[in-house]
Amino acid sequence: MKAVIVKQPGGADQLIVADYPMPTPKNGEVVIKVKASAINRSDIIAREGKAGYLENPILGIEVAGEVVETTEEAKIKIGTRVMGLVNGGGYAEYVTMPANRIMIVPDHLSFEQAAAIPEVFLTAYQTLFWLGELKDDETVLIHAGASGVGTAAIQLAKKMTKAKIIATAGSTEKVNFCCSLGADICINYKEQAFEEEVLKATNGKGVDVILDFVGASYWEKNLKSMNTDGRWILIGILGGPVVEKVNLMNLLMKRIQLKATLLTPRSDEYKKQLTEEFEQKVVPLFISEQIKPIIDKVLPLEKIKEAHEYMEGNKNIGKIILSVK
Amino acid sequence: MKAVIVKQPGGADQLIVADYPMPTPKNGEVVIKVKASAINRSDIIAREGKAGYLENPILGIEVAGEVVETTEEAKIKIGTRVMGLVNGGGYAEYVTMPANRIMIVPDHLSFEQAAAIPEVFLTAYQTLFWLGELKDDETVLIHAGASGVGTAAIQLAKKMTKAKIIATAGSTEKVNFCCSLGADICINYKEQAFEEEVLKATNGKGVDVILDFVGASYWEKNLKSMNTDGRWILIGILGGPVVEKVNLMNLLMKRIQLKATLLTPRSDEYKKQLTEEFEQKVVPLFISEQIKPIIDKVLPLEKIKEAHEYMEGNKNIGKIILSVK
């Protein structure tokens, strides 16, 4: 089968489409004919050789497609339209997936739309609710509001809570898009000091939850933006990893909870539990079209280099999808 | 009445016993004739003028004594032997306390023993279970194991979980005392590198919960001691507040949750809820004498300067109590 592998850890030019053996399902897994896969930042980190938490040499952590082979413990029919997280191997014609984390694709969605759901909506759900514990009378600050996780988080916070939503983004087009999805206050961080806007919007109190993809370069600004008892969810370090000076007294006085998280390296059991709760609480919102996958661009599997470079340029609004024939 | 106030923010010599007006209870509060109060690190910080979260000019955040005056909403009898957290004012002959956070003193305990319970056992309970979410198959690292909170936390972890308990302390006497309370592994941090001992004791995995009173000077060592998905509860900065060069990638790769907390500045409602759960789950362990308050020394109210200096010398094992006539 066709699959994308990395020649050597490095840039997007290290990605090649190669012939690769078909995957073999373990008991409890199914084999999926991949119709669409999607690009994630963790794929880029894996490509660069900076994180070794997946054993599969084929990149790609989410797919949508059709079940073509099943196993005894995996109670699902051949031909079912499914989507979900895979343990690597998503950039390929076929991939295995544990059956207990499969989600059924809502009828009205294409495979390309479905492939835009698992990673970013599960991450948004997990960070807003499991880790962020966002409540109705609170305010959430969503950085990178036009990113995959950002667009998912704005929609989930809007439809599932009455919380006030503040989003940041880096262009007028992105800022407008965040507001169109339901963010109450949208800040262009290139033109405004977001921490000042946050304090204005919260009567000087700050926000209760931050989804932080940025890390070091926003450290002091996020600290200023945080309310007492705030939950600061660190999910990325696009702005660098090293904070020069951290004053723990500031964390103590605000009783801040800084929760660092990644979804991909978590256990199969964790992903199963998260997926099951998501199917109950979020998938119905897709079915009733209250929320929707946000796709920036669809490229064929063969254009994988272009797809990675496009994400690295930070120009996308929503997901970059790979179509797999 | 007699009460301890601070002449000017500063050292222990600023503490004086003065005449002060009797406190007036608001509805829902009672007046307590204080029989014993206790010294806490937050009293020292308040004395130094470094934290202004209590309005009461009289220091002291916990007492044991007898109810001498009640109000309509406070359904408790005159003469009841009580203990609990106060919103300042504990170093005095009389103090007010919201009735919904009063705990009844177990019959076999003296007022001096009872005054050694509220702050440290409530803090230990809150940090181990509400914030630390300690589970039976996990390991907890309790720094300052011979301190007030440390001795409380070792006992609670021992009696309420099957978790492995690792404690650190700074002298042979303190280390032995930690082990006598039930810690499985006791480390003299002046003689051993605690992070190496922790890794040895956990097959290289690290601990799941840290109670950290130390802050900056232990930062890297605590980071090394932490297991994946660990909860790092920051409750003090005895080792300084400023950490140079914090690498957020280390927090991300271990998915660490750093939770900074203080009990004193929290809301009345929070203290009520914590006290109620504590009365149900922990007070019975005092009644059945499975756990006990640990007292280092009892001094009369008039020796307040000596009491503060004694705590600042870090020599105490357990609580320093003020007896109030």
XYZ file of C-alpha atoms in Angstrom:
650
model
C 0.000 0.000 0.000
C 0.972 3.646 -0.311
C 2.154 5.340 2.890
C 4.064 8.447 3.914
C 7.284 7.824 5.788
C 10.165 10.020 6.891
C 13.505 9.396 5.205
C 15.494 11.054 7.984
C 14.364 13.313 10.802
C 14.169 16.822 9.367
C 12.164 19.170 7.164
C 9.132 18.534 4.986
C 11.422 17.427 2.148
C 12.136 14.281 4.163
C 8.562 13.070 3.596
C 8.134 10.493 0.849
C 5.279 8.367 -0.391
C 6.545 4.796 -0.400
C 5.252 1.233 -0.759
C 4.683 -0.237 2.653
C 3.303 -3.582 3.936
C -0.380 -3.708 4.856
C -0.970 -3.354 8.624
C -2.053 -6.435 10.621
C -4.794 -5.913 13.214
C -4.366 -7.196 16.779
C -7.459 -8.638 18.425
C -9.802 -5.782 19.287
C -8.610 -3.746 16.323
C -10.030 -3.204 12.861
C -8.393 -2.370 9.552
C -9.686 0.807 7.909
C -9.429 1.763 4.232
C -8.373 5.364 4.784
C -10.370 7.889 2.742
C -8.982 10.972 4.452
C -6.346 11.805 7.019
C -5.361 15.154 8.565
C -2.217 17.100 9.438
C -1.376 17.877 13.067
C 1.459 19.807 14.694
C 2.522 16.615 16.454
C 3.143 15.081 13.004
C 5.626 17.878 12.337
C 7.341 17.309 15.679
C 7.481 13.564 14.946
C 8.870 14.265 11.458
C 11.614 16.393 13.010
C 12.480 13.480 15.314
C 11.717 15.554 18.406
C 9.169 13.187 19.910
C 9.434 9.433 19.767
C 6.209 8.389 21.434
C 4.717 6.504 18.488
C 6.329 3.327 17.268
C 4.691 3.407 13.852
C 7.124 4.726 11.214
C 4.161 6.014 9.177
C 3.024 9.463 10.338
C -0.597 10.483 10.955
C -2.725 10.200 14.093
C -6.316 10.470 12.807
C -8.331 9.167 9.886
C -11.779 8.714 8.424
C -12.584 5.746 6.231
C -14.352 2.402 5.890
C -13.846 -0.744 7.947
C -12.501 -3.463 5.638
C -11.382 -6.087 8.151
C -12.412 -6.807 11.717
C -11.359 -9.089 14.580
C -13.256 -11.226 17.091
C -13.337 -8.689 19.926
C -13.973 -5.736 17.616
C -17.723 -5.707 17.251
C -18.159 -3.570 14.172
C -19.391 -4.359 10.665
C -17.327 -4.339 7.496
C -18.198 -1.246 5.491
C -19.008 1.007 8.453
C -18.011 4.661 7.917
C -15.740 5.486 10.847
C -13.422 8.181 12.178
C -11.030 8.380 15.111
C -7.522 8.493 16.521
C -4.932 5.967 15.385
C -1.614 5.097 17.023
C 0.319 6.451 14.060
C -0.042 5.188 10.504
C -2.773 7.590 9.383
C -0.974 8.903 6.266
C -1.574 5.654 4.368
C -4.121 3.707 2.347
C -4.847 1.349 5.243
C -4.457 1.634 8.997
C -5.443 -0.293 12.142
C -7.520 1.260 14.945
C -8.608 -0.123 18.337
C -12.350 -0.689 17.927
C -13.132 0.843 21.317
C -12.198 4.283 20.088
C -13.986 4.220 16.768
C -16.638 6.873 16.142
C -19.341 6.501 13.513
C -19.247 9.258 10.885
C -22.509 11.275 10.878
C -24.385 10.616 7.616
C -24.239 14.142 6.280
C -20.460 14.450 6.592
C -17.955 13.471 3.920
C -14.853 11.489 4.843
C -12.806 14.650 4.393
C -15.015 16.495 6.836
C -14.925 13.573 9.267
C -11.122 13.447 9.207
C -11.166 17.055 10.437
C -12.883 16.060 13.681
C -11.055 13.574 15.945
C -7.780 15.145 17.057
C -8.817 18.783 17.350
C -12.296 18.296 18.774
C -11.164 15.620 21.244
C -8.280 17.881 22.314
C -10.590 20.878 22.640
C -13.086 18.840 24.669
C -10.393 17.372 26.926
C -8.669 20.711 27.563
C -11.831 22.804 28.049
C -13.703 20.340 30.253
C -11.555 17.522 31.678
C -8.561 19.727 32.410
C -9.966 23.262 32.224
C -13.190 22.468 34.124
C -14.815 25.441 32.351
C -18.067 26.562 33.979
C -20.994 28.653 32.741
C -20.189 31.788 34.704
C -16.522 31.817 33.703
C -14.372 33.217 30.911
C -12.018 31.259 28.661
C -9.114 32.643 26.632
C -8.462 30.591 23.491
C -5.153 31.404 21.819
C -4.632 30.483 18.160
C -8.398 30.773 17.797
C -8.297 30.094 14.045
C -6.194 26.940 14.371
C -7.677 23.471 14.262
C -7.996 23.135 18.032
C -8.915 26.833 18.343
C -11.875 26.621 15.949
C -13.042 23.442 17.673
C -12.687 24.957 21.156
C -14.624 28.126 20.272
C -17.514 26.043 18.952
C -17.568 23.633 21.912
C -17.348 26.419 24.496
C -20.167 28.283 22.702
C -22.560 25.341 22.355
C -21.829 23.501 25.599
C -21.461 26.371 28.104
C -22.564 29.933 28.742
C -18.957 30.968 29.388
C -17.572 34.160 27.860
C -15.143 33.319 25.044
C -12.096 35.429 24.197
C -10.032 34.334 21.200
C -6.740 35.599 19.800
C -5.490 35.304 16.225
C -2.901 36.948 13.995
C -4.842 38.460 11.058
C -8.081 40.333 10.418
C -9.442 37.387 8.448
C -8.717 34.959 11.285
C -10.104 37.308 13.935
C -13.336 37.697 11.980
C -13.603 33.948 11.585
C -13.226 33.405 15.347
C -16.095 35.829 15.943
C -18.219 34.109 13.291
C -17.807 30.818 15.189
C -19.111 32.367 18.394
C -16.205 33.982 20.229
C -17.468 37.003 22.182
C -14.244 38.987 21.983
C -11.695 38.486 19.222
C -8.238 40.021 19.529
C -5.639 40.491 16.803
C -2.514 39.912 18.877
C -0.377 41.637 16.247
C -2.274 44.893 16.729
C -3.415 44.778 20.345
C -1.855 43.755 23.681
C -4.097 40.772 24.376
C -3.530 40.844 28.138
C -4.851 44.423 28.316
C -7.920 43.526 26.256
C -8.526 40.498 28.479
C -8.433 42.607 31.633
C -10.769 45.175 30.061
C -13.214 42.441 29.089
C -13.217 40.864 32.561
C -13.390 43.978 34.768
C -9.755 43.529 35.660
C -10.266 39.997 36.999
C -8.773 37.936 34.196
C -9.914 34.662 32.670
C -10.615 31.366 34.416
C -9.233 29.071 31.720
C -6.486 29.617 29.135
C -5.801 27.262 26.228
C -2.133 28.021 25.654
C -0.428 26.753 22.486
C 2.314 29.361 22.751
C 4.340 28.817 25.922
C 7.402 30.908 26.749
C 6.798 34.048 24.690
C 3.326 34.544 26.231
C 4.287 33.545 29.804
C 4.049 36.939 31.499
C 1.046 38.012 29.443
C -0.851 34.831 30.238
C 0.009 35.249 33.906
C -1.449 38.772 33.835
C -4.535 37.491 32.009
C -5.320 34.828 34.604
C -7.979 35.114 37.290
C -7.555 33.690 40.807
C -8.023 29.895 40.776
C -7.445 29.882 37.020
C -6.618 26.756 35.049
C -3.819 27.354 32.556
C -3.792 24.511 30.041
C -0.458 24.251 28.235
C -0.846 22.308 24.988
C 1.950 23.674 22.846
C 5.115 25.755 22.772
C 4.909 27.518 19.421
C 6.482 30.532 21.166
C 9.434 28.569 22.537
C 9.965 26.286 25.535
C 12.195 28.259 27.935
C 10.840 30.894 30.308
C 13.788 32.918 31.646
C 12.369 33.631 35.119
C 9.322 32.113 36.728
C 8.214 33.720 39.979
C 6.342 30.999 41.860
C 4.876 33.611 44.233
C 2.755 34.854 41.313
C 1.357 31.361 40.816
C 0.711 31.000 44.572
C -1.035 34.337 45.023
C -3.456 33.515 42.189
C -3.579 29.798 43.094
C -2.980 28.988 39.439
C -3.154 25.428 38.167
C -0.759 24.995 35.244
C -1.669 21.770 33.487
C 0.616 20.601 30.698
C -0.950 18.076 28.354
C -0.521 16.179 25.117
C -3.112 13.802 23.706
C -1.123 11.597 21.323
C 1.197 9.917 23.871
C -1.646 9.072 26.273
C -2.726 5.499 26.857
C -5.237 3.508 24.786
C -7.498 3.391 27.851
C -7.475 7.201 28.188
C -8.302 7.652 24.502
C -11.115 5.109 24.790
C -12.679 6.934 27.754
C -12.311 10.336 26.125
C -13.794 9.092 22.852
C -16.747 7.430 24.609
C -17.680 10.601 26.493
C -17.189 12.636 23.313
C -19.519 10.333 21.368
C -22.231 10.861 23.968
C -21.860 14.589 24.447
C -20.377 16.050 21.268
C -21.183 13.812 18.293
C -24.923 14.646 18.646
C -23.987 18.310 18.118
C -22.395 17.362 14.802
C -25.441 15.319 13.824
C -27.756 18.244 14.556
C -25.306 20.556 12.733
C -24.841 22.832 15.705
C -21.101 22.462 15.281
C -19.059 21.636 12.211
C -15.584 20.565 11.185
C -13.558 23.494 9.843
C -11.440 22.696 6.802
C -8.935 25.072 5.292
C -7.674 22.936 2.431
C -7.794 19.400 1.058
C -4.694 17.992 -0.629
C -4.034 14.531 -2.053
C -1.734 12.225 -0.052
C 0.969 12.760 -2.661
C 1.130 16.470 -1.767
C 2.192 15.718 1.802
C 5.257 17.980 1.625
C 3.093 20.920 0.583
C 0.592 20.102 3.342
C 3.267 20.181 6.066
C 4.810 23.367 4.727
C 1.389 25.003 4.650
C 0.826 24.236 8.350
C 4.316 25.435 9.215
C 3.446 28.759 7.567
C 0.608 29.258 10.109
C -1.719 30.465 7.387
C -4.455 27.879 7.787
C -7.878 28.512 9.266
C -8.992 25.114 10.545
C -7.723 21.779 9.331
C -5.485 20.683 6.489
C -6.846 17.399 5.128
C -5.158 14.666 3.099
C -7.403 12.897 0.655
C -6.410 9.262 0.152
C -7.526 7.381 -2.973
C -9.385 41.420 75.862
C -5.759 40.440 75.295
C -4.687 40.021 71.675
C -1.470 39.884 69.680
C -1.036 42.607 67.104
C 1.832 43.740 64.886
C 3.291 47.171 65.643
C 4.838 47.535 62.217
C 5.451 44.947 59.483
C 8.721 43.238 60.341
C 10.404 40.702 62.610
C 9.078 38.809 65.621
C 9.983 41.777 67.850
C 7.086 43.667 66.251
C 4.595 41.356 67.966
C 2.991 42.769 71.105
C 0.224 41.654 73.422
C -2.220 44.562 73.660
C -5.710 45.344 74.913
C -8.172 45.065 72.078
C -11.989 45.399 71.787
C -14.048 42.205 71.982
C -15.074 40.920 68.533
C -18.709 41.255 67.445
C -20.242 38.267 65.656
C -22.116 38.686 62.377
C -25.211 36.551 61.910
C -24.119 32.958 61.287
C -21.035 33.403 63.434
C -20.253 32.487 67.026
C -17.878 33.988 69.574
C -15.337 31.550 70.965
C -13.393 31.873 74.224
C -10.010 30.822 72.844
C -8.231 28.192 74.937
C -5.454 27.507 72.447
C -4.259 28.866 69.124
C -1.416 27.727 66.851
C 1.412 29.236 64.824
C 1.448 28.959 61.044
C 3.916 30.104 58.400
C 1.233 32.342 56.951
C 1.188 34.220 60.282
C 4.865 34.997 59.763
C 4.244 36.178 56.206
C 1.350 38.334 57.461
C 3.558 39.722 60.266
C 6.160 40.705 57.676
C 3.463 42.549 55.739
C 4.001 40.339 52.681
C 0.416 39.145 52.360
C -2.592 41.296 53.043
C -5.399 38.831 52.517
C -6.879 39.023 56.016
C -8.473 42.230 57.228
C -8.200 41.364 60.907
C -5.236 43.183 62.518
C -4.938 40.355 65.060
C -2.879 37.425 63.726
C -3.833 33.750 64.000
C -5.920 31.589 61.676
C -6.992 28.636 63.845
C -8.206 28.069 67.395
C -9.763 25.642 69.819
C -12.034 26.843 72.607
C -15.570 27.119 73.937
C -18.561 28.818 72.348
C -19.600 31.722 74.583
C -21.997 33.605 72.312
C -24.070 32.535 69.362
C -26.328 34.112 66.709
C -29.679 33.180 65.232
C -28.382 31.343 62.154
C -25.539 29.676 64.044
C -27.139 26.560 65.456
C -24.666 25.612 68.134
C -24.920 25.548 71.921
C -23.078 27.796 74.332
C -20.301 25.816 75.995
C -19.599 23.492 73.046
C -15.913 22.565 72.700
C -14.975 23.566 69.147
C -12.015 23.916 66.805
C -11.573 25.342 63.341
C -10.255 28.008 60.993
C -10.883 31.690 61.740
C -10.547 34.664 59.404
C -7.695 36.087 61.450
C -7.926 37.006 65.127
C -6.846 33.667 66.567
C -4.043 35.017 68.787
C -6.530 36.479 71.276
C -8.786 35.660 74.198
C -11.911 35.770 72.050
C -12.540 35.347 68.342
C -15.495 34.982 65.953
C -15.923 31.991 63.637
C -18.524 31.211 60.956
C -20.607 28.427 62.485
C -20.632 26.416 59.249
C -16.950 25.646 59.606
C -16.906 24.713 63.255
C -15.702 21.226 64.170
C -16.525 19.569 67.491
C -13.422 18.668 69.515
C -13.217 14.878 70.098
C -13.713 14.178 73.827
C -10.288 12.707 74.504
C -8.393 15.678 73.071
C -7.313 18.738 75.071
C -7.831 22.219 73.630
C -4.102 22.389 72.974
C -4.241 19.170 70.981
C -7.350 20.359 69.143
C -5.681 23.640 68.129
C -3.002 21.558 66.403
C -5.545 20.073 63.990
C -7.427 22.521 61.718
C -4.902 24.295 59.502
C -2.411 21.510 58.932
C -4.814 18.593 58.645
C -7.233 20.522 56.418
C -4.311 21.608 54.228
C -2.932 18.074 54.101
C -6.367 16.689 53.204
C -6.991 19.328 50.550
C -3.571 18.966 48.922
C -3.396 15.151 49.021
C -6.940 14.480 47.859
C -8.729 17.500 46.349
C -5.700 18.776 44.462
C -3.315 15.795 44.488
C -6.008 13.183 43.703
C -3.746 10.578 45.354
C -4.742 6.990 44.546
C -3.991 3.668 46.214
C -1.538 2.403 43.617
C 0.459 5.637 43.536
C 3.420 7.181 45.343
C 3.480 10.540 47.128
C 6.552 12.607 48.005
C 6.007 14.721 51.120
C 8.678 17.360 51.643
C 9.165 18.877 55.116
C 7.772 15.625 56.474
C 8.294 16.669 60.100
C 6.511 20.011 59.706
C 2.936 20.570 60.777
C 1.458 19.847 57.347
C 4.057 17.130 56.729
C 3.193 15.128 59.857
C -0.510 15.505 59.055
C -0.045 14.441 55.430
C 1.988 11.335 56.299
C -0.734 10.175 58.708
C -3.611 10.900 56.296
C -1.888 9.229 53.343
C -1.104 6.210 55.544
C -4.582 5.751 57.012
C -6.708 6.786 54.032
C -4.827 5.212 51.103
C -2.519 2.337 50.232
C -0.160 4.725 48.445
C 3.581 4.498 48.983
C 4.789 7.438 51.091
C 8.200 9.052 50.706
C 9.078 11.843 53.147
C 12.046 14.196 53.333
C 13.375 15.991 56.408
C 16.579 17.689 57.530
C 17.779 15.750 60.606
C 18.041 12.167 61.815
C 15.473 12.858 64.532
C 12.969 14.264 62.029
C 13.571 11.438 59.544
C 12.959 8.835 62.253
C 9.792 10.610 63.301
C 8.457 10.593 59.707
C 9.004 6.832 59.567
C 7.318 6.359 62.966
C 4.211 8.096 61.569
C 4.021 5.666 58.678
C 6.205 6.985 55.837
C 7.615 4.053 53.870
C 10.825 5.765 52.827
C 12.361 8.636 54.810
C 15.153 10.702 53.291
C 17.535 13.081 55.068
C 17.876 15.693 52.304
C 21.063 17.023 53.909
C 22.787 13.674 53.467
C 21.152 12.180 50.389
C 20.068 13.466 46.957
C 16.335 13.005 47.416
C 15.599 12.829 43.680
C 17.951 9.857 43.315
C 16.368 8.069 46.260
C 12.916 8.757 44.832
C 13.859 7.241 41.479
C 15.375 4.203 43.201
C 12.209 3.713 45.249
C 9.918 3.955 42.215
C 11.834 1.850 39.686
C 12.887 5.006 37.905
C 9.318 6.178 37.315
C 9.046 8.950 39.906
C 6.195 9.904 42.195
C 2.602 10.733 41.263
C 2.065 13.515 43.798
C 4.510 15.969 45.394
C 3.653 18.221 48.324
C 6.143 21.020 47.727
C 6.739 23.629 50.430
C 10.129 24.554 49.002
C 9.702 26.023 45.526
C 12.648 27.376 43.537
C 15.600 25.587 45.151
C 13.982 22.171 44.580
C 12.579 22.903 41.109
C 14.852 20.691 39.003
C 14.963 17.943 41.611
C 11.185 17.843 41.919
C 10.901 17.761 38.127
C 13.228 14.734 38.038
C 11.230 13.098 40.852
C 7.892 13.388 39.049
C 6.167 10.567 37.195
C 4.173 11.087 33.984
C 0.770 12.643 34.747
C 2.087 13.750 38.156
C 0.380 16.374 40.299
C 2.883 18.825 41.768
C 1.203 20.716 44.595
C 3.010 23.947 45.412
C 2.105 25.154 48.918
C 5.145 27.150 49.942
C 8.362 28.756 48.763
C 10.709 28.235 51.705
C 13.482 27.733 49.140
C 12.765 30.990 47.306
C 10.279 32.122 44.679
C 12.264 32.606 41.457
C 13.172 29.716 39.174
C 15.667 30.554 36.433
C 15.004 29.020 33.014
C 11.927 26.848 33.246
C 11.724 24.498 30.274
C 8.035 24.009 29.519
C 8.868 21.053 27.265
C 9.767 19.093 30.415
C 6.318 19.793 31.848
C 4.658 18.839 28.544
C 6.531 15.575 28.048
C 5.528 14.422 31.551
C 2.074 16.064 31.327
C 2.705 17.580 34.752
C -0.026 19.466 36.582
C 1.547 22.182 38.743
C -1.104 23.360 41.185
C -0.260 26.334 43.379
C -2.445 26.695 46.436
C -2.940 28.568 49.692
C -5.753 27.822 52.113
C -6.038 31.029 54.154
C -7.093 33.432 51.370
C -9.770 31.087 50.042
C -13.467 31.907 50.363
C -15.715 31.153 53.326
C -17.701 28.806 51.092
C -14.592 26.815 50.157
C -13.558 26.489 53.806
C -17.069 25.372 54.732
C -17.081 22.634 52.075
C -13.583 21.463 52.961
C -14.399 21.386 56.680
C -17.646 19.472 56.105
C -15.934 16.751 54.081
C -13.112 16.641 56.631
C -15.562 16.164 59.502
C -17.096 13.191 57.712
C -13.925 11.502 56.567
C -11.118 12.515 58.927
C -12.538 13.478 62.331
C -13.658 9.835 62.914
C -9.992 8.825 62.566
C -9.126 11.210 65.400
C -11.976 9.846 67.515
C -10.779 6.275 67.008
C -7.201 7.454 67.668
C -5.898 6.189 64.354
C -4.371 9.608 63.758
C -3.270 12.259 66.219
C -2.273 15.898 66.375
C 1.500 16.319 66.604
C 2.649 19.017 69.023
C 6.224 20.154 69.362
C 5.791 22.785 72.040
C 3.150 24.731 73.965
C 3.867 28.340 74.903
C 1.632 30.905 76.620
C 0.181 33.694 74.452
C 2.601 36.116 76.075
C 5.562 34.219 74.584
C 4.405 34.931 71.029
C 7.770 36.391 69.982
C 9.556 33.214 71.095
C 6.950 31.073 69.320
C 7.487 32.843 65.980
C 11.257 32.721 66.300
C 11.080 29.020 67.081
C 9.154 28.327 63.859
C 11.523 30.498 61.853
C 14.392 28.336 63.140
C 12.788 25.268 61.424
C 13.509 23.118 64.463
C 9.951 22.078 65.271
C 8.497 18.621 64.745
C 4.772 19.218 64.392
C 2.882 22.205 65.724
C 3.771 25.127 67.957
C 0.760 25.887 70.163
C -0.206 29.044 72.031
C -2.047 28.447 75.260
C -4.527 31.249 76.034
C -5.763 31.776 79.613
